[in-house]
Coordinates of C-alpha atoms in Angstrom, one line a residue:
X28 CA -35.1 -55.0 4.5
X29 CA -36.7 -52.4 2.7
X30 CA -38.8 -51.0 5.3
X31 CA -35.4 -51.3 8.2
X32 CA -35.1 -48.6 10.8
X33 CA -32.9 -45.6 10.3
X34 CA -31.8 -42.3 10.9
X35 CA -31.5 -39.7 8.3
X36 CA -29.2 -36.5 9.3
X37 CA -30.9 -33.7 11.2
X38 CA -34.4 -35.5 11.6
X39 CA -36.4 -35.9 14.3
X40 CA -36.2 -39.5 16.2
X41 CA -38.2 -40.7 19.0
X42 CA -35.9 -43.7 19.3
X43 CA -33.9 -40.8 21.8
X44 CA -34.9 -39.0 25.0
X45 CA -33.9 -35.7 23.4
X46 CA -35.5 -36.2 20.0
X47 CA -32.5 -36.1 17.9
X48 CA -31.4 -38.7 15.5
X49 CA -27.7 -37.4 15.6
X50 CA -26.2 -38.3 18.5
X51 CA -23.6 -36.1 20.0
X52 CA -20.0 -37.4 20.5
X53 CA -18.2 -39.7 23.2
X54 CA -16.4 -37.0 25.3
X55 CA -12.4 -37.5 23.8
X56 CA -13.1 -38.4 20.7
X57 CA -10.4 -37.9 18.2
X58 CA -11.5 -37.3 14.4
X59 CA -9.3 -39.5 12.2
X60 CA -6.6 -37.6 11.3
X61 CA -6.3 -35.2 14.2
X62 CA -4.4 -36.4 16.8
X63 CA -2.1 -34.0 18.5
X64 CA 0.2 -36.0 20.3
X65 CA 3.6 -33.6 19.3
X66 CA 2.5 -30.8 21.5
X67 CA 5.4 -28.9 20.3
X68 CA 4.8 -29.2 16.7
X69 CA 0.9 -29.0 17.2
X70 CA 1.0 -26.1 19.5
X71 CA 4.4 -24.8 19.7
X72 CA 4.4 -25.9 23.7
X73 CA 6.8 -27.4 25.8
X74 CA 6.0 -31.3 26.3
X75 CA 4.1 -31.3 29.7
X76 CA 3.2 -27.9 30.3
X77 CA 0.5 -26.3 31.1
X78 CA -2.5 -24.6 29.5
X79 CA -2.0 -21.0 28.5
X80 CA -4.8 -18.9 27.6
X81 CA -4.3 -17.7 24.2
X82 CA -3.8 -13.9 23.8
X83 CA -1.9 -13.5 26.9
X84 CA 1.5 -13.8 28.2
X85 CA 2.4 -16.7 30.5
X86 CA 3.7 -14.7 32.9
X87 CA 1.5 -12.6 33.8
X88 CA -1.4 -15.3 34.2
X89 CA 0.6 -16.9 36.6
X90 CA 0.6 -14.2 38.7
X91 CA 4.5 -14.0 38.7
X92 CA 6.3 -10.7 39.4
X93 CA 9.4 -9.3 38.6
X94 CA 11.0 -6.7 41.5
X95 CA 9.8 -3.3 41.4
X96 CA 11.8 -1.1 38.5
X97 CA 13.3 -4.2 36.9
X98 CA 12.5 -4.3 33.4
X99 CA 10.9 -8.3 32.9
X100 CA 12.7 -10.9 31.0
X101 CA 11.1 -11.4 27.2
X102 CA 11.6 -14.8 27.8
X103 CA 10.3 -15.2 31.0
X104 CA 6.9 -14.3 29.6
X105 CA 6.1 -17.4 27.5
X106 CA 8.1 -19.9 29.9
X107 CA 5.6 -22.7 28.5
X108 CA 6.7 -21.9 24.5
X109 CA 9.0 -24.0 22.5
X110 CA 12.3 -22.2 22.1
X111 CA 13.5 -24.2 19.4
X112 CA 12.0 -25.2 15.8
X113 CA 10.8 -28.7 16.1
X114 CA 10.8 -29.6 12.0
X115 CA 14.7 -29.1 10.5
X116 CA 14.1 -25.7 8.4
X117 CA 16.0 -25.3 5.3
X118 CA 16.4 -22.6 2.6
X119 CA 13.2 -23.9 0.7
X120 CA 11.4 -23.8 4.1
X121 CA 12.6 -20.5 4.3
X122 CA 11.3 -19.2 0.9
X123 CA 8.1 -20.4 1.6
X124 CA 7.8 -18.8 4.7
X125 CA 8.3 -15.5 3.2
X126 CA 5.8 -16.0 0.1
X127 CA 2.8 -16.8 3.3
X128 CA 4.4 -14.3 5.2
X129 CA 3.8 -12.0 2.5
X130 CA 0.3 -12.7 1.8
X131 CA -0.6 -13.1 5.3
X132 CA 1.3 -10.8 7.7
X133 CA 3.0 -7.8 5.7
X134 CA 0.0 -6.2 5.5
X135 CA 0.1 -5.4 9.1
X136 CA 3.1 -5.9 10.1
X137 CA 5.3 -4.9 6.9
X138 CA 7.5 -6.0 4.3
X139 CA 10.5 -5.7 6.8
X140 CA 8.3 -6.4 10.0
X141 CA 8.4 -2.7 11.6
X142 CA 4.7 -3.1 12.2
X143 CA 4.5 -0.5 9.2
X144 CA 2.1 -2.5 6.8
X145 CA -0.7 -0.9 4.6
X146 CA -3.5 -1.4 6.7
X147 CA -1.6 0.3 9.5
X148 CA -0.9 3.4 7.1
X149 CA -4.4 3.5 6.5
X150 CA -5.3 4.2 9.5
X151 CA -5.6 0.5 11.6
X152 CA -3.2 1.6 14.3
X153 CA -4.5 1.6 17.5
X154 CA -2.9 -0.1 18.7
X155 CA -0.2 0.0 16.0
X156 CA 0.6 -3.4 14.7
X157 CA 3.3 -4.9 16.6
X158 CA 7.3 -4.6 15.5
X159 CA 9.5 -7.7 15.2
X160 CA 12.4 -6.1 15.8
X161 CA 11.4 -4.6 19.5
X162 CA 13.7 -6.6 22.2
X163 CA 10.5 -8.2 23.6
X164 CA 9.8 -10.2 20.4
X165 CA 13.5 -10.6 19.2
X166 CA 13.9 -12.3 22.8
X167 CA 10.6 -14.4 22.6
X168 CA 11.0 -18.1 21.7
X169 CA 9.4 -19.3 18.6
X170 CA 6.5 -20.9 20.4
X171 CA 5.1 -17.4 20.9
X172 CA 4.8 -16.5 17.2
X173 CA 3.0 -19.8 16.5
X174 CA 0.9 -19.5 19.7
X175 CA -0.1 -15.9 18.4
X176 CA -0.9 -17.0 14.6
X177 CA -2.6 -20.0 15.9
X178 CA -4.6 -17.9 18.7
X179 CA -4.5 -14.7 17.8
X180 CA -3.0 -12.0 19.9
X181 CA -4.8 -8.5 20.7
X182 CA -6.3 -7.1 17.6
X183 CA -4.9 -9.7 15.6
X184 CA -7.3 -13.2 15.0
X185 CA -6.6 -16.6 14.7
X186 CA -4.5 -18.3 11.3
X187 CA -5.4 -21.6 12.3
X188 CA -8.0 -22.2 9.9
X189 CA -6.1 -20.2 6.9
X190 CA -2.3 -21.4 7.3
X191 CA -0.9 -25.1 7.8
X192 CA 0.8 -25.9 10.9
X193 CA 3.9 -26.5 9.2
X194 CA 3.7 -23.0 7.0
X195 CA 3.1 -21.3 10.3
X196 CA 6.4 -22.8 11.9
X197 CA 8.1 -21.5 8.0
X198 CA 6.4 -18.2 9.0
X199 CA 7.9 -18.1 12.1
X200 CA 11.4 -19.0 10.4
X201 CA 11.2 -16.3 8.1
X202 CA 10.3 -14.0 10.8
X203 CA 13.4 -14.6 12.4
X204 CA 15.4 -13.9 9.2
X205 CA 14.0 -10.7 9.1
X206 CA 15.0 -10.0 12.9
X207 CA 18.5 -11.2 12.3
X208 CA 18.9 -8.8 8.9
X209 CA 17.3 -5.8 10.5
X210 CA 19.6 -5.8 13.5
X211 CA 23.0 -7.4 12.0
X212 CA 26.0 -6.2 12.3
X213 CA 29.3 -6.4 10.4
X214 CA 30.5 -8.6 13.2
X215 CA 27.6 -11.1 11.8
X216 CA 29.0 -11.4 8.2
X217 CA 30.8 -14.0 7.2
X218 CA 34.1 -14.1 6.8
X219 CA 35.0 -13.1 2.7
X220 CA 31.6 -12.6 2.1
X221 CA 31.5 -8.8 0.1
X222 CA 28.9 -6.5 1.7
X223 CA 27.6 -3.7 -0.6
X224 CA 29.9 -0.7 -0.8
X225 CA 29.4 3.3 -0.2
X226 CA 28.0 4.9 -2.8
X227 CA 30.8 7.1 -4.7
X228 CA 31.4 10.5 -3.7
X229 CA 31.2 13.2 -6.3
X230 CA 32.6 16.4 -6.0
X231 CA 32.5 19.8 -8.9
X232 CA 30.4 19.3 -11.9
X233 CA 27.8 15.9 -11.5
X234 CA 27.7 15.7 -15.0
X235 CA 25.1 15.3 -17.1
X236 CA 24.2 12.7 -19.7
X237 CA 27.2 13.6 -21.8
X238 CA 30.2 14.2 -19.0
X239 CA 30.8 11.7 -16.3
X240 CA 31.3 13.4 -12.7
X241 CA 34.1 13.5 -11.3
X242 CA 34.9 11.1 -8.2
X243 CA 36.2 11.4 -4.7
X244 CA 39.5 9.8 -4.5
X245 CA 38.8 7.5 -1.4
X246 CA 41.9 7.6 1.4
X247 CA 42.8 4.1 2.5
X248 CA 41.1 4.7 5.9
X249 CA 37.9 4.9 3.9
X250 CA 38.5 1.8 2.0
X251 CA 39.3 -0.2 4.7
X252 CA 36.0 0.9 6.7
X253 CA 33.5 -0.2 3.8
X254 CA 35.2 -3.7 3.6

């Protein structure tokens, strides 16, 4: 017993044809704990698709083509991506998407996502970081942002190692409240929900710390368009 055979990490064995004592694994082995069987949740890919190399769009390493002059589908590009979120997100999940998405992403791509973050300004633009609000990536399913963080797209590397899969996904919903409050209109508002008014109009003497200016009289045209 206390002279029994064994093999100490990293040292030499002639027990094995190749001479090491750690073996290598069965092909398919599965650490404990990392099983991806939700593709969608794992990956952010439609259950039974194919493989999509990372970095690319779908459609174009397909080989598919759209007819000459037509402008291609956003959509069409990542056919393989999940189009829908596949955890429930709620306000909290929202909130912590935007804290990550502010330590992780707004330095490239921008407090408000217009690809205008301080490493851009600073000279790391070319190419420029890419803007959320272009139709392209307003149009793309959520699948794409989590294959890009996961991945990494262009000049931008790969998240996996730094953000959770399930921050990535709050990411992603954060992203899309940015989208939807950079491009909403006041068709999107809900109905008796106040929006923030016109600033008052000031005409003669501004005044100074002593006089108050003298306001505008709004008509009731006016009124009625800042409701």
């Amino acid at each position: 017993m206390q002279d029994q055979p064994k093999s100490i990490a990293y040292r030499e064995s002639s027990f094995f044809r190749d001479g090491l004592s750690s073996r290598t694994l069965i092909p398919g082995t599965v650490p404990r704990g990392y099983l991806r069987a939700d593709r969608e949740f794992y990956l952010g890919k439609k259950t039974n698709s194919g493989a999509v190399v990372a970095g690319q769009p779908a459609g174009t390493q397909a080989g598919s083509a759209t007819p000459s002059g037509a402008p291609p589908n956003p959509a069409s590009l990542y056919p393989d991506d999940v189009e829908n979120f596949p955890i429930p997100i709620t306000k909290q999940d929202i909130d912590r998407g935007q804290q990550r998405y502010d330590i992780f992403c707004s330095v490239c791509h921008g407090a408000t996502g217009n690809g205008d973050g301080m490493i851009a300004r600073r000279g790391f633009n070319k190419p420029l970081p890419a803007s959320y609000h272009q139709d392209r990536l307003r149009q793309a399913p959520v699948g794409h942002f989590f294959d890009a963080m996961t991945n990494g797209w262009g000049a931008m590397p790969a998240y996996a190692s730094q953000i959770p899969v399930e921050d990535r996904w709050r990411i992603i919903a954060y992203i899309r409240a940015l989208q939807l409050s950079q491009g909403a209109t006041t068709s999107d508002i809900t109905a008796g929900q106040q929006i923030p008014s016109a600033p008052p109009e000031f005409r003669g003497d501004p005044g100074s710390g002593a006089t108050l200016p003298e306001i505008e009289p709004r008509s009731q045209n006016q009124n009625e368009e800042h409701k």
